[in-house]
Tab-separated table of C-alpha atoms and ligand atoms in Angstrom:
chain	number	residue	atom	x	y	z
A	27	MET	CA	129.939	142.955	213.452
A	28	HIS	CA	133.178	144.665	212.458
A	29	THR	CA	133.874	148.388	212.364
A	30	SER	CA	135.702	149.924	209.434
A	31	HIS	CA	137.300	153.255	208.752
A	32	PRO	CA	136.952	155.165	205.541
A	33	GLY	CA	139.650	153.962	203.193
A	34	ALA	CA	140.522	150.834	205.268
A	35	SER	CA	139.961	147.487	203.601
A	36	PRO	CA	136.994	145.725	205.110
A	37	ALA	CA	137.471	142.559	207.136
A	38	PRO	CA	136.999	139.503	204.923
A	39	GLY	CA	133.620	137.845	205.037
A	40	THR	CA	132.929	134.269	206.068
A	41	LEU	CA	132.080	131.324	203.857
A	42	HIS	CA	129.314	129.392	205.614
A	43	VAL	CA	128.971	125.799	204.442
A	44	VAL	CA	125.340	125.066	205.084
A	45	ALA	CA	123.657	121.624	205.100
A	46	THR	CA	120.095	121.480	203.720
A	47	PRO	CA	117.483	118.715	204.078
A	48	ILE	CA	117.711	115.380	202.223
A	49	GLY	CA	113.945	115.174	201.898
A	50	ASN	CA	112.097	116.460	204.937
A	51	LEU	CA	112.189	120.246	204.978
A	52	GLY	CA	111.749	120.205	208.746
A	53	ASP	CA	115.371	119.182	208.902
A	54	LEU	CA	116.672	122.621	207.927
A	55	SER	CA	118.132	123.864	211.205
A	56	ALA	CA	117.250	127.197	212.850
A	57	ARG	CA	120.885	128.258	212.457
A	58	ALA	CA	120.913	127.307	208.771
A	59	LEU	CA	117.837	129.443	208.237
A	60	GLU	CA	119.350	132.374	210.104
A	61	THR	CA	122.585	132.052	208.127
A	62	LEU	CA	120.819	131.881	204.748
A	63	LYS	CA	118.785	134.955	205.760
A	64	THR	CA	121.786	137.084	206.616
A	65	VAL	CA	124.498	136.299	204.023
A	66	HIS	CA	125.063	138.609	201.054
A	67	ALA	CA	124.558	135.748	198.568
A	68	ILE	CA	124.112	131.982	198.428
A	69	CYS	CA	126.232	129.756	196.170
A	70	ALA	CA	123.965	126.959	195.035
A	71	GLU	CA	124.452	123.811	192.956
A	72	ASP	CA	121.118	124.389	191.163
A	73	THR	CA	119.730	127.882	191.728
A	74	ARG	CA	116.146	126.872	190.761
A	75	HIS	CA	116.165	124.111	193.362
A	76	THR	CA	117.550	126.391	196.091
A	77	ARG	CA	115.129	129.203	195.147
A	78	GLN	CA	112.285	126.781	195.888
A	79	LEU	CA	113.795	125.844	199.224
A	80	LEU	CA	114.168	129.518	200.122
A	81	ALA	CA	110.637	130.298	198.956
A	82	HIS	CA	109.280	127.568	201.242
A	83	PHE	CA	110.842	129.489	204.167
A	84	GLY	CA	109.787	132.894	202.827
A	85	LEU	CA	113.371	133.935	202.000
A	86	GLU	CA	114.772	135.621	198.974
A	87	ARG	CA	118.521	136.076	198.591
A	88	PRO	CA	120.794	136.552	195.583
A	89	LEU	CA	121.829	133.150	194.214
A	90	LEU	CA	125.067	132.277	192.428
A	91	ALA	CA	125.431	129.028	190.494
A	92	LEU	CA	128.310	126.837	191.642
A	93	HIS	CA	128.333	123.393	190.097
A	94	GLN	CA	130.869	120.851	188.865
A	95	HIS	CA	131.161	122.543	185.469
A	96	ASN	CA	131.954	126.055	186.666
A	97	GLU	CA	133.455	125.602	190.105
A	98	ASP	CA	137.040	126.121	189.038
A	99	ALA	CA	136.236	129.344	187.246
A	100	GLN	CA	133.874	130.622	189.918
A	101	ALA	CA	135.999	129.827	192.974
A	102	GLN	CA	138.450	132.686	192.433
A	103	GLN	CA	135.734	135.279	191.854
A	104	LEU	CA	133.937	134.164	194.949
A	105	VAL	CA	137.122	134.419	196.985
A	106	THR	CA	137.537	137.996	195.689
A	107	ARG	CA	134.069	138.810	196.972
A	108	LEU	CA	134.784	137.200	200.312
A	109	LEU	CA	138.034	139.149	200.612
A	110	ALA	CA	136.090	142.325	199.879
A	111	GLY	CA	133.972	141.675	202.976
A	112	GLU	CA	130.927	139.810	201.646
A	113	SER	CA	129.660	136.805	203.554
A	114	LEU	CA	128.528	133.873	201.444
A	115	ALA	CA	126.722	130.602	202.046
A	116	LEU	CA	127.415	127.450	200.153
A	117	VAL	CA	124.598	124.936	199.742
A	118	SER	CA	124.018	121.920	197.504
A	119	ASP	CA	120.726	120.436	196.302
A	120	ALA	CA	120.449	118.184	199.336
A	121	GLY	CA	122.402	117.391	202.459
A	122	THR	CA	125.938	118.455	203.213
A	123	PRO	CA	127.916	120.271	200.494
A	124	LEU	CA	131.164	118.553	199.383
A	125	VAL	CA	129.744	115.095	200.276
A	126	SER	CA	129.363	113.731	196.732
A	127	ASP	CA	128.506	117.325	195.859
A	128	PRO	CA	130.339	120.447	194.652
A	129	GLY	CA	132.204	122.803	196.954
A	130	PHE	CA	135.626	121.303	197.516
A	131	ARG	CA	137.451	123.694	195.197
A	132	LEU	CA	135.744	126.748	196.632
A	133	VAL	CA	136.462	125.711	200.209
A	134	ARG	CA	140.079	124.983	199.371
A	135	ALA	CA	140.483	128.337	197.582
A	136	ALA	CA	138.826	130.207	200.441
A	137	ARG	CA	141.027	128.515	203.045
A	138	ALA	CA	144.143	129.224	200.965
A	139	ALA	CA	143.139	132.907	200.943
A	140	GLY	CA	142.879	132.928	204.738
A	141	ILE	CA	139.103	133.287	204.712
A	142	ARG	CA	137.094	131.850	207.597
A	143	VAL	CA	135.126	128.818	206.466
A	144	SER	CA	132.486	127.805	208.996
A	145	PRO	CA	130.138	124.817	208.933
A	146	VAL	CA	126.396	124.886	209.637
A	147	PRO	CA	125.944	121.107	210.010
A	148	GLY	CA	122.784	119.189	209.262
A	149	ALA	CA	121.461	116.349	207.155
A	150	CYS	CA	123.781	113.941	205.324
A	151	ALA	CA	122.352	110.800	203.756
A	152	ALA	CA	125.433	108.658	204.563
A	153	ILE	CA	125.438	109.517	208.270
A	154	SER	CA	121.637	109.304	208.515
A	155	ALA	CA	121.731	105.800	207.024
A	156	LEU	CA	124.625	104.749	209.257
A	157	SER	CA	122.723	105.986	212.321
A	158	VAL	CA	119.829	103.549	211.691
A	159	ALA	CA	121.588	100.652	209.958
A	160	GLY	CA	122.544	98.661	213.015
A	161	VAL	CA	125.937	97.768	211.597
A	162	PRO	CA	129.247	98.451	213.343
A	163	SER	CA	129.674	102.219	213.162
A	164	ASP	CA	132.853	102.805	215.109
A	165	ARG	CA	134.954	102.726	211.929
A	166	PHE	CA	133.561	103.281	208.451
A	167	VAL	CA	134.620	104.239	204.950
A	168	PHE	CA	132.541	106.520	202.713
A	169	GLU	CA	132.921	105.404	199.082
A	170	GLY	CA	130.277	107.684	197.509
A	171	PHE	CA	129.010	106.573	194.097
A	172	LEU	CA	130.537	103.515	192.463
A	173	PRO	CA	131.790	104.001	188.917
A	174	ALA	CA	129.022	103.925	186.283
A	175	LYS	CA	130.917	101.575	183.966
A	176	ALA	CA	130.467	97.958	184.929
A	177	SER	CA	134.093	96.974	184.502
A	178	ALA	CA	135.360	99.910	186.625
A	179	ARG	CA	132.677	99.251	189.240
A	180	ARG	CA	133.694	95.582	189.571
A	181	GLU	CA	137.355	96.511	189.774
A	182	ARG	CA	136.600	99.040	192.558
A	183	LEU	CA	134.573	96.470	194.486
A	184	SER	CA	137.182	93.755	194.142
A	185	ARG	CA	139.683	96.108	195.767
A	186	LEU	CA	137.247	96.759	198.642
A	187	ALA	CA	136.320	93.133	199.312
A	188	GLY	CA	138.842	92.713	202.156
A	189	GLU	CA	138.132	96.116	203.780
A	190	PRO	CA	137.458	95.472	207.470
A	191	ARG	CA	135.574	98.743	208.122
A	192	THR	CA	131.913	99.292	207.371
A	193	LEU	CA	131.478	100.597	203.788
A	194	ILE	CA	128.975	103.277	202.748
A	195	PHE	CA	127.936	103.765	199.138
A	196	TYR	CA	125.510	106.131	197.408
A	197	GLU	CA	123.361	104.680	194.643
A	198	SER	CA	120.664	105.809	192.269
A	199	ALA	CA	117.415	104.140	191.248
A	200	HIS	CA	118.636	103.097	187.848
A	201	ARG	CA	121.724	101.268	189.124
A	202	ILE	CA	120.710	99.852	192.492
A	203	GLU	CA	119.932	96.361	191.168
A	204	GLU	CA	123.151	96.076	189.141
A	205	SER	CA	125.274	97.356	191.993
A	206	LEU	CA	123.775	94.905	194.431
A	207	GLU	CA	124.486	92.136	191.970
A	208	ASP	CA	128.107	93.274	191.700
A	209	LEU	CA	128.369	93.555	195.497
A	210	VAL	CA	127.192	89.925	195.813
A	211	ALA	CA	129.821	88.838	193.287
A	212	ALA	CA	132.647	90.764	194.955
A	213	PHE	CA	131.842	90.309	198.676
A	214	GLY	CA	129.854	87.063	198.649
A	215	ALA	CA	126.075	86.584	199.086
A	216	ASP	CA	126.350	86.094	202.868
A	217	ARG	CA	127.872	89.485	203.823
A	218	ARG	CA	125.402	91.530	205.873
A	219	ALA	CA	124.265	94.864	204.447
A	220	VAL	CA	121.572	97.522	204.639
A	221	VAL	CA	119.742	99.364	201.835
A	222	ALA	CA	118.382	102.687	203.144
A	223	ARG	CA	115.940	104.230	200.682
A	224	GLU	CA	114.206	107.627	200.643
A	225	LEU	CA	115.380	108.587	204.138
A	226	THR	CA	113.250	111.215	205.841
A	227	LYS	CA	110.655	110.971	203.010
A	228	LEU	CA	107.252	109.352	202.640
A	229	PHE	CA	108.536	105.992	201.436
A	230	GLU	CA	111.505	105.708	203.780
A	231	THR	CA	112.573	102.051	203.895
A	232	VAL	CA	115.524	100.480	205.618
A	233	LEU	CA	116.095	96.831	204.634
A	234	ASP	CA	118.734	94.787	206.434
A	235	ASP	CA	119.675	91.344	205.199
A	236	THR	CA	122.546	89.517	203.547
A	237	LEU	CA	123.714	90.964	200.230
A	238	GLY	CA	122.104	87.974	198.472
A	239	GLY	CA	118.838	88.567	200.296
A	240	LEU	CA	118.865	92.282	199.499
A	241	HIS	CA	119.565	91.662	195.849
A	242	ALA	CA	116.621	89.191	195.669
A	243	ARG	CA	114.249	91.606	197.479
A	244	VAL	CA	115.184	94.591	195.333
A	245	THR	CA	114.897	92.525	192.150
A	246	ALA	CA	111.512	91.099	193.124
A	247	ASP	CA	109.849	94.428	194.065
A	248	ALA	CA	109.928	97.375	191.633
A	249	ASN	CA	108.997	99.728	194.497
A	250	GLN	CA	112.291	98.895	196.189
A	251	ARG	CA	114.106	100.265	193.157
A	252	LYS	CA	112.506	103.723	193.328
A	253	GLY	CA	114.079	106.787	194.903
A	254	GLU	CA	117.499	107.512	196.420
A	255	PHE	CA	119.651	104.931	198.150
A	256	VAL	CA	122.430	104.494	200.609
A	257	VAL	CA	123.941	101.009	200.683
A	258	ILE	CA	125.875	100.066	203.824
A	259	VAL	CA	127.921	96.894	203.846
A	260	GLU	CA	129.544	95.364	206.905
A	261	GLY	CA	133.295	95.123	206.659
A	262	ALA	CA	135.102	91.829	206.052
A	263	GLY	CA	134.690	90.606	209.640
A	264	ASP	CA	137.687	88.520	210.639
A	265	ASP	CA	140.890	87.251	209.114
A	266	ALA	CA	139.071	84.352	207.415
A	267	ASP	CA	136.575	86.743	205.757
A	268	ALA	CA	139.389	89.075	204.737
A	269	SER	CA	141.462	86.291	203.186
A	270	ILE	CA	138.455	84.923	201.263
A	271	ALA	CA	137.723	88.423	199.989
A	272	GLU	CA	141.339	88.853	198.957
A	273	GLY	CA	141.340	85.366	197.381
A	274	ARG	CA	138.243	86.259	195.356
A	275	ARG	CA	139.856	89.453	194.184
A	276	LEU	CA	142.969	87.610	193.074
A	277	TYR	CA	140.949	84.802	191.523
A	278	ALA	CA	138.883	87.297	189.455
A	279	LYS	CA	142.067	88.903	188.176
A	280	LEU	CA	143.954	85.668	187.527
A	281	THR	CA	141.176	84.077	185.506
A	282	GLU	CA	141.923	86.706	182.876
A	283	TYR	CA	145.242	84.907	182.270
A	284	LEU	CA	144.857	81.363	183.634
A	285	LYS	CA	142.407	78.459	183.564
A	286	PRO	CA	139.896	78.758	186.459
A	287	SER	CA	141.378	75.759	188.299
A	288	GLN	CA	144.912	77.183	188.064
A	289	ALA	CA	143.716	80.669	189.029
A	290	ALA	CA	141.925	79.258	192.100
A	291	LYS	CA	145.031	77.295	193.159
A	292	LEU	CA	147.284	80.307	192.905
A	293	ALA	CA	144.784	82.712	194.484
A	294	ALA	CA	144.289	80.287	197.389
A	295	GLU	CA	148.004	79.996	197.904
A	296	LEU	CA	148.591	83.761	197.853
A	297	SER	CA	145.627	84.740	199.999
A	298	GLY	CA	145.472	81.848	202.438
A	299	ALA	CA	141.792	81.288	201.569
A	300	PRO	CA	140.479	77.756	201.056
A	301	ARG	CA	140.526	76.877	197.355
A	302	LYS	CA	136.897	75.729	197.411
A	303	ALA	CA	135.778	79.171	198.620
A	304	LEU	CA	137.172	80.648	195.399
A	305	TYR	CA	136.735	78.184	192.595
A	306	GLY	CA	133.212	78.575	191.263
A	307	ALA	CA	132.317	80.979	194.095
A	308	GLU	CA	131.294	83.564	191.573
A	309	GLU	CA	128.740	81.272	189.914
B	25	LIG	N1	125.383	115.868	199.783
B	25	LIG	C1	124.412	114.819	199.968
B	25	LIG	C2	124.496	114.259	201.377
B	25	LIG	O1	124.986	114.979	202.268
B	25	LIG	O2	124.072	113.149	201.614
B	25	LIG	C3	124.543	113.733	198.913
B	25	LIG	C4	124.408	114.225	197.482
B	25	LIG	S1	124.574	112.991	196.267
B	25	LIG	C5	124.600	113.928	194.815
B	25	LIG	C6	122.971	112.325	196.199
B	25	LIG	C7	122.921	110.861	196.688
B	25	LIG	O3	122.802	110.853	198.094
B	25	LIG	C8	121.704	110.079	196.197
B	25	LIG	O4	121.925	109.499	194.913
B	25	LIG	C9	121.591	108.995	197.241
B	25	LIG	O5	122.565	108.005	197.036
B	25	LIG	C10	121.975	109.791	198.528
B	25	LIG	N2	120.783	110.376	199.108
B	25	LIG	C11	120.402	111.669	199.120
B	25	LIG	N3	119.231	111.826	199.782
B	25	LIG	C12	118.851	110.583	200.194
B	25	LIG	C13	117.727	110.095	200.898
B	25	LIG	N4	116.761	110.925	201.297
B	25	LIG	N5	117.687	108.766	201.158
B	25	LIG	C14	118.661	107.941	200.741
B	25	LIG	N6	119.747	108.365	200.059
B	25	LIG	C15	119.835	109.683	199.787
């Protein structure tokens, strides 16, 4: 608590960035609850959603909408309130704010204004999935959602094919099958991966297999296409894997201009991958 004198400006408040559950409400931490109880207001991605969360815990606090469409405009006003001494919490619909969720602009504006920004850590789907995937977790890259447009998605994946670190993607029910298909095409059917679905919820499922195997299982069973997904793909293991991945990327690009046999020859030469691993590998 700070003391203030009449006429003196109050000490600035704190912006608390609070993680909320990704399914199981038992995952809201005691400190998150205490923070949400004591702040002046809560900035929420969807106020109806957060109101329900608060109601479950018997809380009622003023809610302010902060989503991708108004974040730029709202950030400055929220900073003004923080500077005037109010404490605010930032939450998103699920998990950790700013992780494929709004909040970056507000946090940046608050930090630029010298306001204390303090985390109340908790659930995050990417980290939860990584913690149970059984893939190398010492170095990883979070890629969030792949582009919705097929051509942009394939382009993104072809750039990632040689990445040696474990890759983490978010995916939705209506694109999981297509994305797995594109992952097979870009990384090869044999790369090991994990599909983590509905974590912390009733139908939690963690499938580990090759990308080809996962694609087949998800295609064969409609239940495996329901809910929310994290896809974790092992990195391109060694130099041979990395050069094949790079060769495939080049081959895919070069076939836009050359005959497949010429494209394969050139891609093999440039990447060091065996030509037979490229030519027809996408079929
Ligand atoms: N901020 C959140 C976090 O910390 O994980 C992520 C928000 S992002 C808009 C929502 C995506 O996260 C979903 O489409 C899915 O890919 C992933 N996700 C969220 N909850 C999940 C869960 N319970 N199981 C698996 N994936 C989940």
